[in-house]
Amino acid sequence: MKSLRWLILVLALPLFCGHAMAGEPLRIATEGAYPPFNFIDDQGNLSGFDVEIAKALCQAMNVECTLEAVKWDDILPGLVQNKYDAVIASMAQTPERQKFADFTDYYYRSRSTFVGNPTKPFVQTSAGLSGLTLTAQRDTVQARYLQDNFSDTATIRNAPTTDEAFTMLVRGETDAVLSDSLTIFGFLQTPEGAPFDFVGTPLPESDPSSTARIAVRKGDTQLLNAFHKALRDIRLNGVYDKINRRYFPFSIY
């Protein structure tokens, strides 16, 4: 979900292989600002689907883990800098990111789509959205999609977080937000989101935002394989489905 502007920073950083030393906790980063997947709850704790999946994977691997919230702009560079061992933050795999991280199999699937005022026309073409303001979380695949497809006729105003993008919609500062359909689903359940709905059509399944994966440092095959096995384990033993049901009334796998 990053744009090219952060590559200059990352290219200057050393690449590290290997994960936490034996006996040390496995360090996992998430964003903490992408509900219902990762957020800070009323008690100030990291919560959400990503967080519960991370804990379940650690239990399946029989390792102690620590989780920390990291700003989205800093999350992949921090992995490269060895500040933590893995990222579980609803991250999509892109060719750009694959230069600096290896990715597991997906742990959930979704589609990116627009949310806006359903009473207003929304023709999802460059000409149809001419003159409108469109928003996504900055440095995401959705933000790149807006820039590549609609910037010639629409105004693109991106936000630091998805929550802030939804706030812009509520305040009338943007006409539509492009985001993961599952984060939009959560927003629509809130009082603020009640007047809005899905608009337009979802992005194609081939779009990279359609699958979320765990990122580890480039070349850390041991940890990558451990996550692969743990993902299979929690799918087979029913733990994944229990977590899924706490957040969604349908399967997101």
PDB file of C-alpha atoms in Angstrom:
ATOM      1  CA  MET A   1       0.000   0.000   0.000  1.00  0.00           C
ATOM      2  CA  LYS A   2       3.013   2.303   0.000  1.00  0.00           C
ATOM      3  CA  SER A   3       3.820   4.733  -2.760  1.00  0.00           C
ATOM      4  CA  LEU A   4       7.283   5.105  -4.261  1.00  0.00           C
ATOM      5  CA  ARG A   5       8.278   8.040  -2.061  1.00  0.00           C
ATOM      6  CA  TRP A   6       9.343   5.814   0.860  1.00  0.00           C
ATOM      7  CA  LEU A   7      11.669   3.690  -1.311  1.00  0.00           C
ATOM      8  CA  ILE A   8      14.478   6.227  -1.107  1.00  0.00           C
ATOM      9  CA  LEU A   9      14.556   5.781   2.671  1.00  0.00           C
ATOM     10  CA  VAL A  10      14.383   1.986   2.552  1.00  0.00           C
ATOM     11  CA  LEU A  11      17.081   1.626  -0.102  1.00  0.00           C
ATOM     12  CA  ALA A  12      19.501   3.307   2.275  1.00  0.00           C
ATOM     13  CA  LEU A  13      18.840   0.781   5.050  1.00  0.00           C
ATOM     14  CA  PRO A  14      20.690  -2.479   5.654  1.00  0.00           C
ATOM     15  CA  LEU A  15      18.774  -5.694   5.060  1.00  0.00           C
ATOM     16  CA  PHE A  16      18.602  -8.130   7.953  1.00  0.00           C
ATOM     17  CA  CYS A  17      17.810 -11.823   7.885  1.00  0.00           C
ATOM     18  CA  GLY A  18      16.741 -14.023  10.733  1.00  0.00           C
ATOM     19  CA  HIS A  19      14.130 -13.385  13.384  1.00  0.00           C
ATOM     20  CA  ALA A  20      14.032 -13.277  17.155  1.00  0.00           C
ATOM     21  CA  MET A  21      16.790 -15.292  18.788  1.00  0.00           C
ATOM     22  CA  ALA A  22      15.780 -18.481  20.558  1.00  0.00           C
ATOM     23  CA  GLY A  23      14.129 -17.663  23.843  1.00  0.00           C
ATOM     24  CA  GLU A  24      13.336 -14.073  22.890  1.00  0.00           C
ATOM     25  CA  PRO A  25       9.791 -12.915  22.048  1.00  0.00           C
ATOM     26  CA  LEU A  26       8.741 -12.714  18.428  1.00  0.00           C
ATOM     27  CA  ARG A  27       8.171  -9.037  17.696  1.00  0.00           C
ATOM     28  CA  ILE A  28       5.068  -8.265  15.642  1.00  0.00           C
ATOM     29  CA  ALA A  29       3.985  -4.872  14.329  1.00  0.00           C
ATOM     30  CA  THR A  30       0.502  -3.777  13.347  1.00  0.00           C
ATOM     31  CA  GLU A  31      -0.956  -0.352  12.604  1.00  0.00           C
ATOM     32  CA  GLY A  32      -3.506   0.180  15.350  1.00  0.00           C
ATOM     33  CA  ALA A  33      -5.615   2.507  13.204  1.00  0.00           C
ATOM     34  CA  TYR A  34      -7.471   0.214  10.806  1.00  0.00           C
ATOM     35  CA  PRO A  35     -10.659  -1.035  12.508  1.00  0.00           C
ATOM     36  CA  PRO A  36     -11.963  -3.664  12.751  1.00  0.00           C
ATOM     37  CA  PHE A  37      -8.626  -5.266  11.891  1.00  0.00           C
ATOM     38  CA  ASN A  38      -6.334  -3.351  14.214  1.00  0.00           C
ATOM     39  CA  PHE A  39      -7.165  -0.480  16.554  1.00  0.00           C
ATOM     40  CA  ILE A  40      -6.666   0.858  20.061  1.00  0.00           C
ATOM     41  CA  ASP A  41      -9.660  -0.031  22.241  1.00  0.00           C
ATOM     42  CA  ASP A  42     -11.260   1.989  25.065  1.00  0.00           C
ATOM     43  CA  GLN A  43      -8.771   0.535  27.547  1.00  0.00           C
ATOM     44  CA  GLY A  44      -5.821   1.626  25.414  1.00  0.00           C
ATOM     45  CA  ASN A  45      -5.004  -1.903  24.238  1.00  0.00           C
ATOM     46  CA  LEU A  46      -4.294  -3.150  20.738  1.00  0.00           C
ATOM     47  CA  SER A  47      -7.363  -5.014  19.512  1.00  0.00           C
ATOM     48  CA  GLY A  48      -8.943  -6.274  16.327  1.00  0.00           C
ATOM     49  CA  PHE A  49      -8.944  -9.180  13.904  1.00  0.00           C
ATOM     50  CA  ASP A  50      -5.257  -8.819  12.980  1.00  0.00           C
ATOM     51  CA  VAL A  51      -4.268  -8.700  16.649  1.00  0.00           C
ATOM     52  CA  GLU A  52      -6.249 -11.825  17.547  1.00  0.00           C
ATOM     53  CA  ILE A  53      -4.888 -13.683  14.521  1.00  0.00           C
ATOM     54  CA  ALA A  54      -1.347 -12.694  15.539  1.00  0.00           C
ATOM     55  CA  LYS A  55      -1.868 -14.053  19.056  1.00  0.00           C
ATOM     56  CA  ALA A  56      -3.408 -17.258  17.719  1.00  0.00           C
ATOM     57  CA  LEU A  57      -0.462 -17.788  15.372  1.00  0.00           C
ATOM     58  CA  CYS A  58       2.018 -17.262  18.185  1.00  0.00           C
ATOM     59  CA  GLN A  59       0.168 -19.828  20.283  1.00  0.00           C
ATOM     60  CA  ALA A  60       0.173 -22.272  17.378  1.00  0.00           C
ATOM     61  CA  MET A  61       3.945 -21.753  16.985  1.00  0.00           C
ATOM     62  CA  ASN A  62       4.404 -22.075  20.762  1.00  0.00           C
ATOM     63  CA  VAL A  63       6.353 -18.813  20.965  1.00  0.00           C
ATOM     64  CA  GLU A  64       6.001 -15.716  23.105  1.00  0.00           C
ATOM     65  CA  CYS A  65       5.116 -12.609  21.116  1.00  0.00           C
ATOM     66  CA  THR A  66       5.001  -8.869  21.623  1.00  0.00           C
ATOM     67  CA  LEU A  67       2.749  -6.606  19.555  1.00  0.00           C
ATOM     68  CA  GLU A  68       3.191  -2.914  18.924  1.00  0.00           C
ATOM     69  CA  ALA A  69       1.341  -0.240  16.991  1.00  0.00           C
ATOM     70  CA  VAL A  70       3.388   1.436  14.270  1.00  0.00           C
ATOM     71  CA  LYS A  71       2.371   4.287  11.967  1.00  0.00           C
ATOM     72  CA  TRP A  72       1.535   2.953   8.515  1.00  0.00           C
ATOM     73  CA  ASP A  73       4.151   5.144   6.840  1.00  0.00           C
ATOM     74  CA  ASP A  74       6.858   3.607   9.041  1.00  0.00           C
ATOM     75  CA  ILE A  75       5.734   0.000   9.258  1.00  0.00           C
ATOM     76  CA  LEU A  76       7.608  -1.602   6.341  1.00  0.00           C
ATOM     77  CA  PRO A  77      10.817   0.424   6.773  1.00  0.00           C
ATOM     78  CA  GLY A  78      10.772  -0.621  10.444  1.00  0.00           C
ATOM     79  CA  LEU A  79      10.643  -4.278   9.426  1.00  0.00           C
ATOM     80  CA  VAL A  80      13.681  -3.791   7.185  1.00  0.00           C
ATOM     81  CA  GLN A  81      15.500  -2.029  10.050  1.00  0.00           C
ATOM     82  CA  ASN A  82      14.944  -5.079  12.298  1.00  0.00           C
ATOM     83  CA  LYS A  83      12.736  -3.159  14.732  1.00  0.00           C
ATOM     84  CA  TYR A  84      10.374  -6.152  14.680  1.00  0.00           C
ATOM     85  CA  ASP A  85      10.202  -9.554  13.018  1.00  0.00           C
ATOM     86  CA  ALA A  86       6.858  -9.548  11.232  1.00  0.00           C
ATOM     87  CA  VAL A  87       4.001  -7.295  10.162  1.00  0.00           C
ATOM     88  CA  ILE A  88       0.404  -8.437  10.637  1.00  0.00           C
ATOM     89  CA  ALA A  89      -1.506  -5.360   9.542  1.00  0.00           C
ATOM     90  CA  SER A  90      -3.813  -6.250   6.634  1.00  0.00           C
ATOM     91  CA  MET A  91      -0.933  -5.630   4.241  1.00  0.00           C
ATOM     92  CA  ALA A  92      -1.301  -6.408   0.560  1.00  0.00           C
ATOM     93  CA  GLN A  93       1.545  -7.963  -1.394  1.00  0.00           C
ATOM     94  CA  THR A  94       2.791  -5.788  -4.243  1.00  0.00           C
ATOM     95  CA  PRO A  95       5.869  -6.030  -6.503  1.00  0.00           C
ATOM     96  CA  GLU A  96       7.207  -2.878  -4.826  1.00  0.00           C
ATOM     97  CA  ARG A  97       6.979  -4.406  -1.346  1.00  0.00           C
ATOM     98  CA  GLN A  98       8.374  -7.752  -2.463  1.00  0.00           C
ATOM     99  CA  LYS A  99      11.728  -6.033  -2.980  1.00  0.00           C
ATOM    100  CA  PHE A 100      12.030  -5.657   0.795  1.00  0.00           C
ATOM    101  CA  ALA A 101       9.829  -8.326   2.390  1.00  0.00           C
ATOM    102  CA  ASP A 102       8.598 -11.863   1.885  1.00  0.00           C
ATOM    103  CA  PHE A 103       4.903 -12.620   2.258  1.00  0.00           C
ATOM    104  CA  THR A 104       2.909 -15.564   3.554  1.00  0.00           C
ATOM    105  CA  ASP A 105      -0.153 -17.077   1.981  1.00  0.00           C
ATOM    106  CA  TYR A 106      -3.185 -14.847   2.447  1.00  0.00           C
ATOM    107  CA  TYR A 107      -5.035 -14.921   5.768  1.00  0.00           C
ATOM    108  CA  TYR A 108      -8.128 -13.097   4.552  1.00  0.00           C
ATOM    109  CA  ARG A 109      -9.638 -11.867   1.303  1.00  0.00           C
ATOM    110  CA  SER A 110     -11.698  -8.824   0.464  1.00  0.00           C
ATOM    111  CA  ARG A 111     -12.378  -6.338  -2.323  1.00  0.00           C
ATOM    112  CA  SER A 112     -11.716  -2.631  -2.457  1.00  0.00           C
ATOM    113  CA  THR A 113     -14.754  -0.492  -3.188  1.00  0.00           C
ATOM    114  CA  PHE A 114     -16.132   3.005  -2.733  1.00  0.00           C
ATOM    115  CA  VAL A 115     -18.362   4.286   0.050  1.00  0.00           C
ATOM    116  CA  GLY A 116     -20.385   7.459  -0.378  1.00  0.00           C
ATOM    117  CA  ASN A 117     -23.852   8.989  -0.390  1.00  0.00           C
ATOM    118  CA  PRO A 118     -26.134   6.466  -2.139  1.00  0.00           C
ATOM    119  CA  THR A 119     -28.637   9.187  -3.091  1.00  0.00           C
ATOM    120  CA  LYS A 120     -26.108  10.923  -5.344  1.00  0.00           C
ATOM    121  CA  PRO A 121     -25.039   9.714  -8.822  1.00  0.00           C
ATOM    122  CA  PHE A 122     -21.761   7.773  -8.844  1.00  0.00           C
ATOM    123  CA  VAL A 123     -20.609   6.742 -12.300  1.00  0.00           C
ATOM    124  CA  GLN A 124     -17.281   4.951 -11.775  1.00  0.00           C
ATOM    125  CA  THR A 125     -15.410   6.292 -14.780  1.00  0.00           C
ATOM    126  CA  SER A 126     -12.957   9.141 -15.152  1.00  0.00           C
ATOM    127  CA  ALA A 127     -15.619  11.233 -16.870  1.00  0.00           C
ATOM    128  CA  GLY A 128     -18.370  10.166 -14.476  1.00  0.00           C
ATOM    129  CA  LEU A 129     -16.387  11.228 -11.395  1.00  0.00           C
ATOM    130  CA  SER A 130     -15.227  14.500 -12.932  1.00  0.00           C
ATOM    131  CA  GLY A 131     -15.313  17.345 -10.421  1.00  0.00           C
ATOM    132  CA  LEU A 132     -15.716  15.079  -7.382  1.00  0.00           C
ATOM    133  CA  THR A 133     -13.301  14.729  -4.477  1.00  0.00           C
ATOM    134  CA  LEU A 134     -12.089  11.183  -3.820  1.00  0.00           C
ATOM    135  CA  THR A 135     -10.185   9.930  -0.794  1.00  0.00           C
ATOM    136  CA  ALA A 136      -8.213   6.895   0.410  1.00  0.00           C
ATOM    137  CA  GLN A 137      -5.666   6.298   3.130  1.00  0.00           C
ATOM    138  CA  ARG A 138      -2.399   7.664   1.831  1.00  0.00           C
ATOM    139  CA  ASP A 139       0.413   5.338   0.736  1.00  0.00           C
ATOM    140  CA  THR A 140      -2.025   2.477   0.098  1.00  0.00           C
ATOM    141  CA  VAL A 141      -2.881   0.519  -3.016  1.00  0.00           C
ATOM    142  CA  GLN A 142      -6.245   2.297  -2.968  1.00  0.00           C
ATOM    143  CA  ALA A 143      -4.547   5.696  -2.995  1.00  0.00           C
ATOM    144  CA  ARG A 144      -2.407   4.593  -5.929  1.00  0.00           C
ATOM    145  CA  TYR A 145      -5.512   3.375  -7.754  1.00  0.00           C
ATOM    146  CA  LEU A 146      -7.191   6.782  -7.348  1.00  0.00           C
ATOM    147  CA  GLN A 147      -4.087   8.556  -8.591  1.00  0.00           C
ATOM    148  CA  ASP A 148      -3.670   6.277 -11.598  1.00  0.00           C
ATOM    149  CA  ASN A 149      -7.318   6.228 -12.676  1.00  0.00           C
ATOM    150  CA  PHE A 150      -9.088   9.427 -11.629  1.00  0.00           C
ATOM    151  CA  SER A 151      -6.587  12.210 -10.931  1.00  0.00           C
ATOM    152  CA  ASP A 152      -7.028  13.684 -14.406  1.00  0.00           C
ATOM    153  CA  THR A 153     -10.637  14.697 -13.691  1.00  0.00           C
ATOM    154  CA  ALA A 154     -11.270  14.334  -9.932  1.00  0.00           C
ATOM    155  CA  THR A 155      -9.599  15.920  -6.925  1.00  0.00           C
ATOM    156  CA  ILE A 156      -7.665  13.370  -4.851  1.00  0.00           C
ATOM    157  CA  ARG A 157      -7.406  14.203  -1.118  1.00  0.00           C
ATOM    158  CA  ASN A 158      -5.901  11.362   0.859  1.00  0.00           C
ATOM    159  CA  ALA A 159      -5.920  10.934   4.640  1.00  0.00           C
ATOM    160  CA  PRO A 160      -3.280   9.670   7.109  1.00  0.00           C
ATOM    161  CA  THR A 161      -5.562   6.846   8.313  1.00  0.00           C
ATOM    162  CA  THR A 162      -8.709   5.117   7.135  1.00  0.00           C
ATOM    163  CA  ASP A 163     -10.642   6.477  10.120  1.00  0.00           C
ATOM    164  CA  GLU A 164      -9.704  10.013   9.095  1.00  0.00           C
ATOM    165  CA  ALA A 165     -10.811   9.274   5.527  1.00  0.00           C
ATOM    166  CA  PHE A 166     -14.230   8.234   6.838  1.00  0.00           C
ATOM    167  CA  THR A 167     -14.327  11.384   9.001  1.00  0.00           C
ATOM    168  CA  MET A 168     -13.743  13.478   5.886  1.00  0.00           C
ATOM    169  CA  LEU A 169     -16.728  11.743   4.282  1.00  0.00           C
ATOM    170  CA  VAL A 170     -18.944  12.425   7.293  1.00  0.00           C
ATOM    171  CA  ARG A 171     -17.910  16.104   7.328  1.00  0.00           C
ATOM    172  CA  GLY A 172     -18.641  16.504   3.633  1.00  0.00           C
ATOM    173  CA  GLU A 173     -14.983  17.119   2.795  1.00  0.00           C
ATOM    174  CA  THR A 174     -14.931  14.329   0.217  1.00  0.00           C
ATOM    175  CA  ASP A 175     -17.542  12.719  -2.013  1.00  0.00           C
ATOM    176  CA  ALA A 176     -16.371   9.110  -1.702  1.00  0.00           C
ATOM    177  CA  VAL A 177     -13.740   6.978   0.028  1.00  0.00           C
ATOM    178  CA  LEU A 178     -12.035   4.007  -1.601  1.00  0.00           C
ATOM    179  CA  SER A 179     -11.171   1.372   1.003  1.00  0.00           C
ATOM    180  CA  ASP A 180     -11.273  -2.301   1.862  1.00  0.00           C
ATOM    181  CA  SER A 181     -14.908  -3.412   1.749  1.00  0.00           C
ATOM    182  CA  LEU A 182     -14.539  -4.974   5.214  1.00  0.00           C
ATOM    183  CA  THR A 183     -13.418  -1.725   6.845  1.00  0.00           C
ATOM    184  CA  ILE A 184     -16.319  -0.007   5.083  1.00  0.00           C
ATOM    185  CA  PHE A 185     -18.651  -2.689   6.452  1.00  0.00           C
ATOM    186  CA  GLY A 186     -17.543  -1.754   9.976  1.00  0.00           C
ATOM    187  CA  PHE A 187     -17.955   1.971   9.274  1.00  0.00           C
ATOM    188  CA  LEU A 188     -21.495   1.454   7.971  1.00  0.00           C
ATOM    189  CA  GLN A 189     -22.484  -0.153  11.283  1.00  0.00           C
ATOM    190  CA  THR A 190     -21.679   3.058  13.185  1.00  0.00           C
ATOM    191  CA  PRO A 191     -24.110   5.971  13.713  1.00  0.00           C
ATOM    192  CA  GLU A 192     -21.814   8.213  11.663  1.00  0.00           C
ATOM    193  CA  GLY A 193     -21.789   5.741   8.804  1.00  0.00           C
ATOM    194  CA  ALA A 194     -25.537   5.124   8.717  1.00  0.00           C
ATOM    195  CA  PRO A 195     -26.317   7.701   5.966  1.00  0.00           C
ATOM    196  CA  PHE A 196     -23.738   6.159   3.622  1.00  0.00           C
ATOM    197  CA  ASP A 197     -23.448   2.947   1.620  1.00  0.00           C
ATOM    198  CA  PHE A 198     -21.315   1.114  -0.909  1.00  0.00           C
ATOM    199  CA  VAL A 199     -21.339   2.937  -4.238  1.00  0.00           C
ATOM    200  CA  GLY A 200     -19.969   1.999  -7.625  1.00  0.00           C
ATOM    201  CA  THR A 201     -18.477  -1.421  -8.270  1.00  0.00           C
ATOM    202  CA  PRO A 202     -15.663  -3.258  -6.415  1.00  0.00           C
ATOM    203  CA  LEU A 203     -12.173  -3.215  -7.853  1.00  0.00           C
ATOM    204  CA  PRO A 204     -11.256  -6.359  -9.828  1.00  0.00           C
ATOM    205  CA  GLU A 205     -10.238  -9.485  -7.915  1.00  0.00           C
ATOM    206  CA  SER A 206      -6.812  -9.191  -9.555  1.00  0.00           C
ATOM    207  CA  ASP A 207      -6.199  -5.948  -7.671  1.00  0.00           C
ATOM    208  CA  PRO A 208      -3.458  -6.529  -5.031  1.00  0.00           C
ATOM    209  CA  SER A 209      -5.674  -5.240  -2.229  1.00  0.00           C
ATOM    210  CA  SER A 210      -7.858  -8.338  -2.518  1.00  0.00           C
ATOM    211  CA  THR A 211      -5.691 -10.461  -0.185  1.00  0.00           C
ATOM    212  CA  ALA A 212      -4.031  -9.635   3.149  1.00  0.00           C
ATOM    213  CA  ARG A 213      -0.740 -11.317   4.025  1.00  0.00           C
ATOM    214  CA  ILE A 214       1.900 -11.399   6.754  1.00  0.00           C
ATOM    215  CA  ALA A 215       5.215  -9.740   5.908  1.00  0.00           C
ATOM    216  CA  VAL A 216       8.617 -10.916   7.180  1.00  0.00           C
ATOM    217  CA  ARG A 217      12.080  -9.644   6.310  1.00  0.00           C
ATOM    218  CA  LYS A 218      13.417 -10.658   2.944  1.00  0.00           C
ATOM    219  CA  GLY A 219      15.074 -14.061   3.129  1.00  0.00           C
ATOM    220  CA  ASP A 220      13.695 -15.081   6.533  1.00  0.00           C
ATOM    221  CA  THR A 221      12.507 -18.434   5.215  1.00  0.00           C
ATOM    222  CA  GLN A 222      12.415 -20.070   8.644  1.00  0.00           C
ATOM    223  CA  LEU A 223       9.895 -17.597  10.019  1.00  0.00           C
ATOM    224  CA  LEU A 224       7.923 -17.539   6.765  1.00  0.00           C
ATOM    225  CA  ASN A 225       7.498 -21.318   6.860  1.00  0.00           C
ATOM    226  CA  ALA A 226       6.561 -21.215  10.546  1.00  0.00           C
ATOM    227  CA  PHE A 227       3.765 -18.753   9.757  1.00  0.00           C
ATOM    228  CA  HIS A 228       2.592 -20.907   6.848  1.00  0.00           C
ATOM    229  CA  LYS A 229       2.262 -23.918   9.126  1.00  0.00           C
ATOM    230  CA  ALA A 230       0.599 -21.915  11.903  1.00  0.00           C
ATOM    231  CA  LEU A 231      -1.935 -20.459   9.464  1.00  0.00           C
ATOM    232  CA  ARG A 232      -2.861 -23.960   8.334  1.00  0.00           C
ATOM    233  CA  ASP A 233      -3.106 -25.107  11.959  1.00  0.00           C
ATOM    234  CA  ILE A 234      -5.520 -22.378  13.081  1.00  0.00           C
ATOM    235  CA  ARG A 235      -7.646 -22.954   9.996  1.00  0.00           C
ATOM    236  CA  LEU A 236      -7.891 -26.697  10.705  1.00  0.00           C
ATOM    237  CA  ASN A 237      -8.469 -26.490  14.479  1.00  0.00           C
ATOM    238  CA  GLY A 238     -11.299 -23.940  14.230  1.00  0.00           C
ATOM    239  CA  VAL A 239      -9.487 -21.067  15.954  1.00  0.00           C
ATOM    240  CA  TYR A 240      -9.515 -18.942  12.797  1.00  0.00           C
ATOM    241  CA  ASP A 241     -13.267 -19.355  12.365  1.00  0.00           C
ATOM    242  CA  LYS A 242     -13.921 -18.374  15.994  1.00  0.00           C
ATOM    243  CA  ILE A 243     -11.973 -15.145  15.526  1.00  0.00           C
ATOM    244  CA  ASN A 244     -13.694 -14.532  12.190  1.00  0.00           C
ATOM    245  CA  ARG A 245     -17.152 -14.804  13.787  1.00  0.00           C
ATOM    246  CA  ARG A 246     -16.287 -12.237  16.454  1.00  0.00           C
ATOM    247  CA  TYR A 247     -15.851  -9.575  13.772  1.00  0.00           C
ATOM    248  CA  PHE A 248     -17.874 -10.628  10.730  1.00  0.00           C
ATOM    249  CA  PRO A 249     -21.124 -12.561  10.188  1.00  0.00           C
ATOM    250  CA  PHE A 250     -19.577 -14.207   7.109  1.00  0.00           C
ATOM    251  CA  SER A 251     -16.273 -15.892   6.251  1.00  0.00           C
ATOM    252  CA  ILE A 252     -13.501 -13.590   5.078  1.00  0.00           C
ATOM    253  CA  TYR A 253     -11.034 -16.386   4.289  1.00  0.00           C
TER     254      TYR A 253
END
